[in-house]
Tab-separated table of N, CA and C in Angstrom:
chain	number	residue	atom	x	y	z
A	105	GLN	N	101.415	112.229	86.415
A	105	GLN	CA	100.955	111.764	87.188
A	105	GLN	C	99.387	111.300	86.068
A	106	VAL	N	98.821	109.755	85.870
A	106	VAL	CA	97.936	109.790	85.222
A	106	VAL	C	97.178	108.473	86.356
A	107	HIS	N	95.945	109.156	86.233
A	107	HIS	CA	94.857	108.079	87.218
A	107	HIS	C	93.897	107.270	86.298
A	108	LEU	N	93.957	105.975	86.454
A	108	LEU	CA	93.181	105.006	85.822
A	108	LEU	C	91.860	104.696	86.380
A	109	VAL	N	90.900	104.581	85.545
A	109	VAL	CA	89.930	103.957	86.442
A	109	VAL	C	88.847	103.141	85.081
A	110	GLU	N	88.871	101.665	85.860
A	110	GLU	CA	88.003	100.861	84.391
A	110	GLU	C	86.700	100.539	85.306
A	111	SER	N	86.195	100.700	84.140
A	111	SER	CA	84.789	100.002	84.467
A	111	SER	C	83.837	99.299	83.609
A	112	GLY	N	82.725	98.818	83.624
A	112	GLY	CA	82.013	97.684	82.972
A	112	GLY	C	81.974	95.971	83.224
A	113	GLY	N	82.846	95.623	84.293
A	113	GLY	CA	82.783	94.529	84.397
A	113	GLY	C	81.876	94.045	84.915
A	114	ASP	N	81.269	92.478	85.215
A	114	ASP	CA	79.774	92.363	85.045
A	114	ASP	C	80.013	90.494	85.188
A	115	LEU	N	78.635	89.989	85.431
A	115	LEU	CA	78.608	88.234	85.295
A	115	LEU	C	77.686	88.176	84.205
A	116	VAL	N	78.351	87.354	83.448
A	116	VAL	CA	77.612	86.956	81.838
A	116	VAL	C	78.075	85.735	81.615
A	117	GLN	N	76.815	85.435	80.953
A	117	GLN	CA	76.440	83.811	80.700
A	117	GLN	C	77.713	83.662	79.241
A	118	PRO	N	78.628	82.252	79.345
A	118	PRO	CA	79.066	82.060	78.110
A	118	PRO	C	78.266	82.546	76.795
A	119	GLY	N	79.140	82.911	75.776
A	119	GLY	CA	78.477	83.608	74.736
A	119	GLY	C	77.838	84.450	74.899
A	120	GLY	N	77.982	85.469	75.992
A	120	GLY	CA	77.292	86.653	75.742
A	120	GLY	C	78.785	87.962	75.698
A	121	SER	N	78.344	89.035	75.534
A	121	SER	CA	79.366	90.245	75.299
A	121	SER	C	79.226	90.980	76.277
A	122	LEU	N	80.378	91.886	76.862
A	122	LEU	CA	80.558	92.841	77.382
A	122	LEU	C	81.193	94.216	76.997
A	123	ARG	N	81.288	95.516	77.266
A	123	ARG	CA	82.589	96.381	76.663
A	123	ARG	C	83.099	97.068	78.320
A	124	LEU	N	84.089	97.310	78.366
A	124	LEU	CA	84.551	97.555	79.591
A	124	LEU	C	85.364	98.701	78.791
A	125	SER	N	85.207	99.610	79.659
A	125	SER	CA	85.986	101.064	79.550
A	125	SER	C	86.825	101.620	80.299
A	126	CYS	N	87.760	102.206	80.046
A	126	CYS	CA	88.831	102.950	81.112
A	126	CYS	C	88.875	104.333	80.628
A	127	ALA	N	88.845	105.463	81.565
A	127	ALA	CA	89.000	106.157	81.538
A	127	ALA	C	90.196	107.005	82.483
A	128	ALA	N	91.321	107.525	81.572
A	128	ALA	CA	92.459	108.298	82.284
A	128	ALA	C	92.333	109.573	82.205
A	129	SER	N	92.450	109.998	83.541
A	129	SER	CA	92.839	111.410	84.015
A	129	SER	C	94.043	111.825	84.730
A	130	GLY	N	94.292	113.326	84.651
A	130	GLY	CA	95.694	113.546	84.834
A	130	GLY	C	96.140	114.958	84.529
A	131	SER	N	97.469	115.244	84.442
A	131	SER	CA	97.908	116.833	83.923
A	131	SER	C	97.651	116.663	82.519
A	132	PHE	N	97.479	117.863	82.165
A	132	PHE	CA	97.834	118.082	80.617
A	132	PHE	C	98.700	117.556	79.881
A	133	PHE	N	99.739	117.620	81.165
A	133	PHE	CA	100.920	117.360	80.036
A	133	PHE	C	101.046	115.496	79.909
A	134	SER	N	101.039	114.939	81.207
A	134	SER	CA	100.748	113.664	81.413
A	134	SER	C	99.672	113.188	80.422
A	135	ILE	N	98.708	113.554	80.400
A	135	ILE	CA	97.634	113.055	79.498
A	135	ILE	C	97.971	113.044	77.799
A	136	ASN	N	99.039	113.866	77.578
A	136	ASN	CA	99.538	113.923	76.385
A	136	ASN	C	100.493	113.335	75.876
A	137	ALA	N	100.825	112.764	76.959
A	137	ALA	CA	102.325	111.751	76.740
A	137	ALA	C	102.019	110.413	76.742
A	138	ILE	N	100.595	110.062	76.883
A	138	ILE	CA	100.338	108.746	76.497
A	138	ILE	C	100.587	108.346	75.113
A	139	ASN	N	101.498	107.109	75.045
A	139	ASN	CA	101.472	106.731	73.756
A	139	ASN	C	100.805	105.450	73.476
A	140	SER	N	100.410	104.785	74.679
A	140	SER	CA	99.513	103.312	74.233
A	140	SER	C	98.985	102.924	75.414
A	141	MET	N	97.693	102.384	75.317
A	141	MET	CA	96.373	101.989	76.566
A	141	MET	C	96.731	100.789	76.167
A	142	GLY	N	96.356	99.778	77.361
A	142	GLY	CA	95.909	98.266	76.983
A	142	GLY	C	95.328	97.605	77.769
A	143	TRP	N	94.918	96.750	77.925
A	143	TRP	CA	93.749	95.448	78.930
A	143	TRP	C	94.954	94.203	79.156
A	144	TYR	N	95.491	94.428	80.403
A	144	TYR	CA	95.345	93.237	80.779
A	144	TYR	C	94.417	92.071	81.692
A	145	ARG	N	94.584	90.786	81.692
A	145	ARG	CA	93.902	90.302	83.157
A	145	ARG	C	94.803	89.597	83.736
A	146	GLN	N	94.245	89.328	84.953
A	146	GLN	CA	94.740	88.244	86.583
A	146	GLN	C	93.624	87.118	86.362
A	147	SER	N	93.560	86.460	85.864
A	147	SER	CA	92.872	84.985	86.503
A	147	SER	C	93.004	84.494	87.826
A	148	PRO	N	91.960	83.644	87.985
A	148	PRO	CA	92.044	82.916	89.041
A	148	PRO	C	92.731	82.339	89.446
A	149	GLY	N	93.782	82.059	90.453
A	149	GLY	CA	94.651	81.200	90.822
A	149	GLY	C	96.119	81.676	90.129
A	150	LYS	N	96.228	82.813	88.850
A	150	LYS	CA	96.795	83.104	88.410
A	150	LYS	C	97.411	84.295	88.996
A	151	GLU	N	97.551	84.777	90.430
A	151	GLU	CA	97.402	86.182	91.216
A	151	GLU	C	98.525	87.022	90.709
A	152	ARG	N	99.661	86.079	90.428
A	152	ARG	CA	101.025	86.732	90.237
A	152	ARG	C	101.430	87.352	88.798
A	153	GLU	N	100.208	86.442	87.799
A	153	GLU	CA	100.399	86.942	86.292
A	153	GLU	C	99.520	87.852	86.078
A	154	ARG	N	99.771	88.693	85.033
A	154	ARG	CA	98.865	89.526	84.585
A	154	ARG	C	98.674	89.607	82.726
A	155	GLU	N	98.253	88.799	82.330
A	155	GLU	CA	98.615	88.631	81.009
A	155	GLU	C	97.894	89.700	79.653
A	156	LEU	N	98.639	90.093	78.934
A	156	LEU	CA	98.083	91.310	77.841
A	156	LEU	C	96.807	90.793	77.391
A	157	VAL	N	95.544	91.319	77.162
A	157	VAL	CA	94.671	90.745	76.151
A	157	VAL	C	94.639	91.626	74.951
A	158	ALA	N	94.645	93.254	75.336
A	158	ALA	CA	94.727	93.462	73.956
A	158	ALA	C	95.266	95.149	74.315
A	159	SER	N	96.393	95.855	73.396
A	159	SER	CA	96.528	96.944	73.425
A	159	SER	C	96.484	97.607	71.917
A	160	ILE	N	96.837	99.118	72.226
A	160	ILE	CA	96.879	100.050	71.031
A	160	ILE	C	97.661	101.165	71.458
A	161	THR	N	98.572	101.722	70.115
A	161	THR	CA	98.759	102.946	70.108
A	161	THR	C	98.009	103.994	70.062
A	162	ILE	N	99.002	105.380	70.267
A	162	ILE	CA	97.892	106.587	70.072
A	162	ILE	C	97.849	106.406	68.545
A	163	GLY	N	99.120	105.862	67.697
A	163	GLY	CA	98.913	105.796	66.274
A	163	GLY	C	97.727	104.767	66.007
A	164	GLY	N	97.373	104.168	66.611
A	164	GLY	CA	95.971	102.858	65.906
A	164	GLY	C	96.474	101.611	65.763
A	165	ARG	N	97.892	101.532	66.368
A	165	ARG	CA	98.488	99.773	65.860
A	165	ARG	C	98.041	99.009	67.154
A	166	THR	N	97.100	97.680	67.098
A	166	THR	CA	96.941	97.119	67.708
A	166	THR	C	97.666	95.794	67.940
A	167	ASN	N	97.635	95.202	69.064
A	167	ASN	CA	98.124	93.926	69.436
A	167	ASN	C	97.230	92.979	70.529
A	168	TYR	N	96.996	91.616	70.025
A	168	TYR	CA	95.659	91.130	70.642
A	168	TYR	C	96.496	89.944	71.137
A	169	ALA	N	96.167	89.400	72.298
A	169	ALA	CA	96.661	87.903	72.642
A	169	ALA	C	95.766	86.696	71.837
A	170	GLU	N	96.220	85.498	71.495
A	170	GLU	CA	96.046	84.772	70.431
A	170	GLU	C	94.373	84.398	70.795
A	171	SER	N	94.342	84.074	72.509
A	171	SER	CA	93.015	83.716	72.823
A	171	SER	C	91.751	84.446	72.750
A	172	VAL	N	92.187	85.821	72.146
A	172	VAL	CA	90.873	86.856	72.170
A	172	VAL	C	90.611	87.324	70.970
A	173	LYS	N	91.631	86.929	69.466
A	173	LYS	CA	91.716	87.335	68.446
A	173	LYS	C	90.083	86.503	67.811
A	174	GLY	N	89.705	87.920	67.240
A	174	GLY	CA	88.458	87.795	66.427
A	174	GLY	C	87.034	87.686	67.455
A	175	ARG	N	87.668	87.828	68.692
A	175	ARG	CA	86.615	87.798	69.873
A	175	ARG	C	86.496	89.355	70.807
A	176	PHE	N	87.322	89.798	70.839
A	176	PHE	CA	87.703	91.178	71.718
A	176	PHE	C	88.457	91.913	70.754
A	177	THR	N	87.747	93.203	70.507
A	177	THR	CA	88.312	94.693	70.047
A	177	THR	C	88.289	95.826	70.535
A	178	ILE	N	89.787	96.143	70.725
A	178	ILE	CA	90.266	97.242	71.613
A	178	ILE	C	89.865	98.567	70.453
A	179	SER	N	89.404	99.506	71.020
A	179	SER	CA	88.824	101.042	70.372
A	179	SER	C	90.026	101.608	70.341
A	180	SER	N	89.756	102.540	69.319
A	180	SER	CA	90.966	103.749	69.526
A	180	SER	C	90.777	104.626	70.461
A	181	ILE	N	92.013	105.315	71.182
A	181	ILE	CA	92.310	106.130	72.292
A	181	ILE	C	91.386	107.398	71.629
A	182	ALA	N	90.445	107.602	72.587
A	182	ALA	CA	89.877	109.316	72.096
A	182	ALA	C	90.054	109.918	73.200
A	183	GLY	N	89.612	110.994	73.124
A	183	GLY	CA	90.470	112.253	74.218
A	183	GLY	C	91.050	113.189	73.893
A	184	GLY	N	91.244	114.259	74.410
A	184	GLY	CA	92.414	115.202	74.218
A	184	GLY	C	93.128	115.385	75.312
A	185	GLY	N	93.216	116.555	75.647
A	185	GLY	CA	94.269	116.725	76.616
A	185	GLY	C	93.643	116.896	78.121
A	186	ASP	N	92.340	116.889	78.207
A	186	ASP	CA	91.786	117.069	79.557
A	186	ASP	C	91.589	115.176	80.064
A	187	GLY	N	91.666	114.127	79.079
A	187	GLY	CA	91.448	113.041	79.595
A	187	GLY	C	90.982	112.255	78.460
A	188	LYS	N	91.705	110.872	78.422
A	188	LYS	CA	91.883	109.851	77.185
A	188	LYS	C	90.677	108.529	77.741
A	189	TRP	N	90.445	107.660	76.475
A	189	TRP	CA	89.893	106.597	77.253
A	189	TRP	C	89.898	105.790	76.343
A	190	VAL	N	89.821	104.639	76.457
A	190	VAL	CA	89.551	103.138	75.702
A	190	VAL	C	88.591	102.150	75.700
A	191	TYR	N	88.415	101.722	74.958
A	191	TYR	CA	87.363	100.380	75.449
A	191	TYR	C	87.516	99.460	74.870
A	192	LEU	N	86.900	98.467	75.634
A	192	LEU	CA	87.295	96.689	75.113
A	192	LEU	C	86.046	96.237	74.564
A	193	HIS	N	85.833	95.797	73.493
A	193	HIS	CA	84.090	95.192	73.047
A	193	HIS	C	84.820	93.738	73.330
A	194	MET	N	84.060	92.803	74.012
A	194	MET	CA	84.232	91.735	73.977
A	194	MET	C	83.218	90.541	73.851
A	195	ASP	N	82.942	89.957	72.977
A	195	ASP	CA	82.018	88.984	72.231
A	195	ASP	C	82.658	87.554	72.647
A	196	ASN	N	81.366	86.823	72.807
A	196	ASN	CA	81.191	84.901	72.669
A	196	ASN	C	82.437	85.314	73.680
A	197	LEU	N	82.156	85.460	74.705
A	197	LEU	CA	82.732	85.230	76.112
A	197	LEU	C	83.055	83.652	76.549
A	198	LYS	N	84.055	83.436	76.924
A	198	LYS	CA	84.087	82.039	77.619
A	198	LYS	C	84.734	81.935	79.008
A	199	TYR	N	84.469	80.962	79.622
A	199	TYR	CA	84.456	80.420	81.173
A	199	TYR	C	85.697	81.318	81.577
A	200	GLU	N	86.925	81.131	80.592
A	200	GLU	CA	88.312	81.003	80.788
A	200	GLU	C	88.578	82.448	80.457
A	201	ASP	N	87.573	83.491	80.059
A	201	ASP	CA	87.415	84.923	79.844
A	201	ASP	C	87.859	85.392	81.419
A	202	THR	N	87.232	84.808	82.283
A	202	THR	CA	86.945	85.137	83.756
A	202	THR	C	88.302	85.639	84.448
A	203	ALA	N	88.131	86.440	84.911
A	203	ALA	CA	89.019	87.459	85.374
A	203	ALA	C	88.928	88.864	86.186
A	204	VAL	N	90.286	89.423	86.378
A	204	VAL	CA	89.928	90.854	86.808
A	204	VAL	C	90.617	91.306	85.536
A	205	TYR	N	90.289	92.387	84.982
A	205	TYR	CA	90.205	93.346	84.048
A	205	TYR	C	91.258	94.464	84.473
A	206	PHE	N	92.901	94.674	83.863
A	206	PHE	CA	93.248	95.725	84.228
A	206	PHE	C	93.624	96.729	83.232
A	207	CYS	N	93.428	98.053	83.229
A	207	CYS	CA	94.221	99.246	82.134
A	207	CYS	C	95.051	99.446	82.346
A	208	LYS	N	96.187	99.939	81.281
A	208	LYS	CA	97.947	100.247	81.666
A	208	LYS	C	97.774	100.894	80.682
A	209	ALA	N	98.287	102.401	80.551
A	209	ALA	CA	98.842	103.509	80.258
A	209	ALA	C	100.471	103.535	80.060
A	210	GLU	N	100.898	103.926	79.051
A	210	GLU	CA	102.248	103.594	78.789
A	210	GLU	C	102.508	105.354	78.476
A	211	ILE	N	103.090	105.882	79.191
A	211	ILE	CA	103.514	107.487	79.137
A	211	ILE	C	105.255	107.483	78.365
A	212	THR	N	105.500	108.608	77.793
A	212	THR	CA	107.020	108.807	77.291
A	212	THR	C	107.119	110.236	77.948
A	213	LYS	N	108.219	110.248	78.635
A	213	LYS	CA	108.510	111.743	79.732
A	213	LYS	C	110.146	111.807	78.946
A	214	LEU	N	110.349	112.917	79.631
A	214	LEU	CA	111.901	112.972	79.052
A	214	LEU	C	112.925	112.381	80.229
A	215	THR	N	112.241	111.666	81.076
A	215	THR	CA	112.610	111.016	82.560
A	215	THR	C	112.955	109.214	81.464
A	216	GLY	N	111.844	109.074	80.557
A	216	GLY	CA	111.615	107.977	80.430
A	216	GLY	C	110.342	107.482	80.242
A	217	ILE	N	109.890	106.058	79.966
A	217	ILE	CA	108.700	105.538	79.977
A	217	ILE	C	108.372	105.506	81.562
A	218	GLU	N	106.884	105.753	81.699
A	218	GLU	CA	106.254	105.418	82.789
A	218	GLU	C	105.231	104.666	82.549
A	219	TYR	N	104.799	103.701	83.442
A	219	TYR	CA	103.340	103.403	83.137
A	219	TYR	C	102.514	103.262	84.368
A	220	TYR	N	101.304	103.142	84.123
A	220	TYR	CA	100.132	103.509	84.966
A	220	TYR	C	99.236	102.297	85.073
A	221	TRP	N	98.694	102.148	86.293
A	221	TRP	CA	97.312	100.568	85.918
A	221	TRP	C	96.220	101.244	87.178
A	222	GLY	N	95.626	100.814	86.268
A	222	GLY	CA	93.600	100.998	87.339
A	222	GLY	C	93.865	100.325	88.357
A	223	GLN	N	93.102	100.123	88.786
A	223	GLN	CA	92.131	99.367	90.165
A	223	GLN	C	92.044	97.588	89.536
A	224	GLY	N	91.508	97.715	88.350
A	224	GLY	CA	90.581	96.171	88.047
A	224	GLY	C	88.992	96.683	88.102
A	225	THR	N	88.281	95.954	87.044
A	225	THR	CA	86.988	95.555	86.985
A	225	THR	C	87.274	93.889	86.684
A	226	GLN	N	86.627	93.111	87.822
A	226	GLN	CA	85.539	91.613	87.382
A	226	GLN	C	85.147	91.499	86.704
A	227	VAL	N	85.368	90.686	85.529
A	227	VAL	CA	84.914	89.838	84.833
A	227	VAL	C	84.429	88.349	85.076
A	228	THR	N	83.378	88.143	85.191
A	228	THR	CA	82.835	86.460	85.718
A	228	THR	C	81.829	86.035	84.252
A	229	VAL	N	82.529	84.647	83.828
A	229	VAL	CA	81.781	84.108	82.936
A	229	VAL	C	81.031	82.652	83.552
A	230	SER	N	79.883	82.577	83.476
A	230	SER	CA	79.311	81.787	84.370
A	230	SER	C	77.618	81.397	83.775
A	231	SER	N	77.257	80.223	83.588
A	231	SER	CA	75.931	79.860	83.560
A	231	SER	C	75.409	79.777	84.660
């Protein structure tokens, strides 16, 4: 079992910056079984959709949505057996970046791949 907690969401003006944090905790075995972490967002009016924003593997391979390339940066997965965390640096924020941002962790176990989600953190871009 892995518990994810996001933080850093806020109200920011267009063109501003934010840094979101995601902290993963749980059993030593589960934490060390994390092979990727990522950020997804759920925009207003799209409550049934969570779109990928950025993800990173434990080996450092990243993937970004086209809409955020060049503006958002996901950090390397930091930490050890006691916990891991990942950050999302967001620059030049736009109105359309307004959303609830969720952290997701992928874990490989003998029984297969498991996914865990955080509760989300609200980012609002408004003047």
